[in-house]
Amino acid sequence: MDSMKFESVPQTDVPKGREGKHKAIITLLLKDIGQLQPASALKVPLAELPDSKENIRSALSRAATQQGIEIATSSNQEFLYIWKPEAAPPPDR
């Protein structure tokens, strides 16, 4: 058998999941989203985000998808808005 080019490690030593640099803010945002009242949105000052709104929005979208949470976002020059979209009514038959 040929020797392996790369090192072998036990599967128990393989990191599971994504513990990225945005974990703290994403955890806080998801917690707050879980407590939102219907027809409400979080209003997050962009100045308080640890990275660009694009990077935070991407990380939040990935985390929400992994947890089965549907979210929507919008932003302006000062704030990132995040909410859970209302369920669409069933189509008329």
Backbone as JSON, one array per atom type, in Angstrom:
{
  "sequence": "MDSMKFESVPQTDVPKGREGKHKAIITLLLKDIGQLQPASALKVPLAELPDSKENIRSALSRAATQQGIEIATSSNQEFLYIWKPEAAPPPDR",
  "N": [[0.84, -1.18, 0.0], [0.5, 2.25, -0.78], [2.1, 5.04, 0.83], [0.38, 7.49, 2.77], [-0.35, 10.81, 1.76], [-1.39, 12.82, 3.37], [-1.98, 13.49, 6.84], [-3.52, 11.22, 9.13], [-6.3, 11.31, 11.34], [-8.17, 10.54, 14.35], [-11.74, 10.3, 14.07], [-13.09, 11.42, 16.2], [-11.56, 13.58, 16.85], [-12.08, 15.45, 14.96], [-13.26, 18.67, 14.21], [-16.6, 19.65, 14.83], [-19.32, 21.2, 13.25], [-19.67, 24.78, 12.88], [-17.78, 27.17, 14.26], [-17.49, 30.02, 13.96], [-16.04, 33.37, 13.65], [-18.12, 35.06, 14.11], [-19.82, 33.99, 15.93], [-20.68, 34.83, 18.56], [-22.24, 37.25, 18.18], [-24.15, 36.3, 16.38], [-25.41, 34.31, 17.86], [-26.61, 35.9, 19.85], [-28.34, 37.46, 18.23], [-30.04, 35.47, 17.12], [-31.24, 34.55, 19.45], [-32.7, 36.84, 20.25], [-34.36, 37.09, 17.99], [-35.92, 34.85, 18.31], [-37.57, 35.7, 20.32], [-39.15, 37.64, 19.27], [-42.15, 39.47, 18.76], [-45.09, 38.84, 16.74], [-45.18, 40.57, 13.62], [-43.13, 42.31, 14.26], [-39.78, 43.68, 14.24], [-36.26, 43.25, 14.65], [-34.09, 45.94, 15.39], [-31.06, 46.71, 14.63], [-28.22, 48.49, 15.4], [-25.84, 49.35, 12.98], [-23.33, 50.21, 13.7], [-22.76, 48.77, 15.96], [-22.17, 46.23, 15.17], [-19.79, 43.6, 14.79], [-18.56, 43.28, 12.36], [-18.88, 43.75, 8.78], [-22.17, 44.6, 7.55], [-22.95, 42.9, 5.52], [-21.4, 40.58, 5.89], [-22.28, 39.79, 8.44], [-24.99, 39.42, 7.93], [-24.86, 37.27, 6.12], [-23.7, 35.25, 7.75], [-25.7, 35.08, 9.7], [-27.86, 34.24, 8.16], [-26.99, 31.67, 7.35], [-26.82, 30.39, 9.88], [-29.49, 30.61, 10.78], [-30.81, 29.09, 8.84], [-29.68, 26.57, 9.35], [-30.87, 26.09, 11.8], [-33.48, 25.92, 11.11], [-35.0, 28.23, 10.98], [-36.87, 30.76, 9.55], [-35.96, 33.82, 8.2], [-36.03, 37.35, 7.45], [-34.41, 40.19, 6.08], [-33.46, 43.65, 6.11], [-31.93, 46.81, 5.41], [-30.56, 50.05, 6.18], [-28.63, 53.05, 6.06], [-27.92, 53.16, 8.73], [-28.99, 51.05, 10.29], [-29.57, 47.5, 10.69], [-32.25, 45.53, 9.95], [-34.16, 42.86, 11.15], [-36.41, 40.19, 10.83], [-39.03, 37.73, 11.34], [-40.65, 36.4, 8.67], [-44.15, 36.63, 7.98], [-46.28, 33.8, 7.86], [-47.39, 32.75, 4.74], [-50.73, 33.03, 3.57], [-52.81, 30.18, 2.73], [-53.23, 29.37, -0.75], [-56.11, 30.52, -2.63], [-58.71, 28.34, -3.61]],
  "CA": [[0.0, 0.0, 0.0], [1.27, 3.5, -0.83], [1.98, 5.86, 2.03], [-0.58, 8.58, 2.63], [0.22, 12.14, 1.65], [-1.89, 13.63, 4.47], [-2.05, 12.84, 8.15], [-4.78, 10.62, 9.55], [-6.67, 11.6, 12.73], [-9.43, 9.9, 14.73], [-12.9, 11.14, 13.79], [-13.47, 12.16, 17.4], [-10.76, 14.8, 16.89], [-12.5, 16.34, 13.88], [-14.2, 19.67, 14.71], [-17.97, 19.54, 14.33], [-20.03, 22.47, 13.17], [-18.93, 25.98, 12.53], [-17.63, 28.08, 15.4], [-16.83, 31.14, 13.3], [-15.75, 34.58, 14.42], [-19.37, 35.78, 14.36], [-20.69, 33.16, 16.77], [-21.28, 35.56, 19.68], [-23.31, 38.15, 17.73], [-25.2, 35.5, 15.75], [-26.14, 33.68, 18.96], [-27.46, 36.95, 20.44], [-29.4, 37.82, 17.29], [-31.01, 34.38, 17.04], [-31.99, 34.54, 20.72], [-33.66, 37.94, 20.18], [-35.34, 36.77, 16.95], [-36.83, 33.87, 18.91], [-38.48, 36.38, 21.25], [-39.9, 38.69, 18.56], [-43.6, 39.39, 18.62], [-45.5, 38.91, 15.34], [-45.17, 41.89, 12.97], [-42.06, 43.12, 14.83], [-38.45, 43.44, 13.69], [-35.11, 43.75, 15.42], [-33.44, 47.12, 14.81], [-29.69, 46.54, 15.12], [-27.32, 49.53, 14.9], [-24.69, 48.82, 12.24], [-22.11, 50.57, 14.43], [-22.54, 47.78, 17.02], [-21.82, 44.94, 14.58], [-18.34, 43.4, 14.79], [-18.09, 43.1, 10.99], [-19.78, 44.42, 7.84], [-23.54, 44.06, 7.59], [-23.03, 41.79, 4.56], [-20.85, 39.37, 6.52], [-23.18, 39.39, 9.54], [-26.22, 38.92, 7.3], [-24.56, 35.94, 5.59], [-23.54, 34.32, 8.88], [-27.02, 34.92, 10.32], [-28.68, 33.42, 7.25], [-26.52, 30.27, 7.47], [-27.2, 29.86, 11.2], [-30.94, 30.48, 10.83], [-31.16, 27.95, 7.99], [-29.31, 25.36, 10.08], [-31.82, 25.89, 12.9], [-34.83, 25.85, 10.56], [-35.69, 29.5, 11.25], [-36.96, 31.62, 8.37], [-35.8, 35.23, 8.54], [-35.9, 38.32, 6.38], [-33.6, 41.32, 6.53], [-33.39, 44.88, 5.34], [-31.01, 47.72, 6.07], [-30.33, 51.39, 5.64], [-27.27, 53.51, 6.4], [-27.65, 53.09, 10.17], [-29.53, 49.88, 10.99], [-29.93, 46.22, 10.07], [-33.55, 45.09, 10.46], [-34.32, 41.41, 11.01], [-37.71, 39.74, 11.29], [-39.54, 36.46, 10.85], [-41.77, 36.71, 7.77], [-45.44, 36.02, 8.28], [-46.62, 32.66, 7.0], [-48.3, 33.14, 3.65], [-52.0, 32.3, 3.64], [-52.93, 29.19, 1.66], [-53.84, 29.95, -1.97], [-57.54, 30.26, -2.83], [-58.97, 27.23, -4.53]],
  "C": [[0.89, 1.24, 0.0], [1.09, 4.27, 0.47], [1.04, 7.03, 1.74], [0.14, 9.92, 2.59], [-0.18, 13.0, 2.86], [-2.02, 12.81, 5.74], [-3.46, 12.31, 8.43], [-5.03, 10.97, 11.01], [-7.95, 10.85, 13.07], [-10.61, 10.85, 14.47], [-13.34, 11.94, 15.01], [-12.69, 13.45, 17.55], [-11.14, 15.81, 15.82], [-13.5, 17.35, 14.43], [-15.57, 19.5, 14.05], [-18.6, 20.93, 14.3], [-19.1, 23.63, 12.9], [-18.92, 26.91, 13.73], [-16.88, 29.31, 14.89], [-16.68, 32.35, 14.21], [-17.01, 35.38, 14.75], [-20.29, 35.06, 15.34], [-21.39, 33.94, 17.87], [-22.45, 36.44, 19.22], [-24.45, 37.36, 17.11], [-26.05, 34.8, 16.81], [-27.09, 34.68, 19.61], [-28.63, 37.3, 19.52], [-30.46, 36.73, 17.2], [-31.85, 34.29, 18.31], [-33.07, 35.63, 20.68], [-34.74, 37.67, 19.13], [-36.37, 35.79, 17.49], [-37.86, 34.5, 19.84], [-39.31, 37.48, 20.58], [-41.39, 38.41, 18.57], [-43.95, 39.42, 17.13], [-45.54, 40.37, 14.85], [-44.15, 42.84, 13.61], [-40.74, 42.75, 14.17], [-37.4, 43.92, 14.68], [-34.52, 44.93, 14.65], [-32.03, 47.17, 15.39], [-28.81, 47.65, 14.55], [-26.1, 48.92, 14.2], [-23.39, 49.1, 12.98], [-21.78, 49.55, 15.52], [-22.17, 46.4, 16.49], [-20.3, 44.8, 14.51], [-17.73, 43.24, 13.4], [-19.08, 43.82, 10.08], [-21.18, 43.8, 7.92], [-23.69, 42.9, 6.63], [-22.52, 40.49, 5.19], [-21.73, 38.87, 7.65], [-24.46, 38.8, 8.96], [-26.0, 37.51, 6.75], [-24.44, 34.9, 6.7], [-24.88, 34.05, 9.55], [-27.91, 34.04, 9.45], [-28.29, 31.95, 7.34], [-26.99, 29.66, 8.79], [-28.71, 29.66, 11.31], [-31.4, 29.28, 10.01], [-30.84, 26.65, 8.7], [-30.29, 25.05, 11.2], [-33.26, 25.83, 12.42], [-35.66, 27.09, 10.84], [-35.7, 30.32, 9.97], [-36.86, 33.06, 8.83], [-35.8, 36.06, 7.27], [-35.1, 39.48, 6.95], [-33.75, 42.49, 5.58], [-32.4, 45.78, 6.07], [-31.06, 49.08, 5.42], [-28.92, 51.8, 6.07], [-26.91, 53.31, 7.87], [-28.01, 51.77, 10.84], [-29.67, 48.66, 10.07], [-31.22, 45.8, 10.74], [-33.69, 43.61, 10.17], [-35.68, 41.02, 11.56], [-38.02, 38.35, 10.75], [-40.73, 36.77, 9.95], [-43.04, 35.99, 8.21], [-45.66, 34.84, 7.34], [-47.63, 33.13, 5.95], [-49.61, 32.36, 3.8], [-52.08, 31.27, 2.52], [-53.61, 29.81, 0.44], [-55.33, 29.6, -2.04], [-57.69, 29.14, -3.85], [-60.26, 27.48, -5.26]]
}
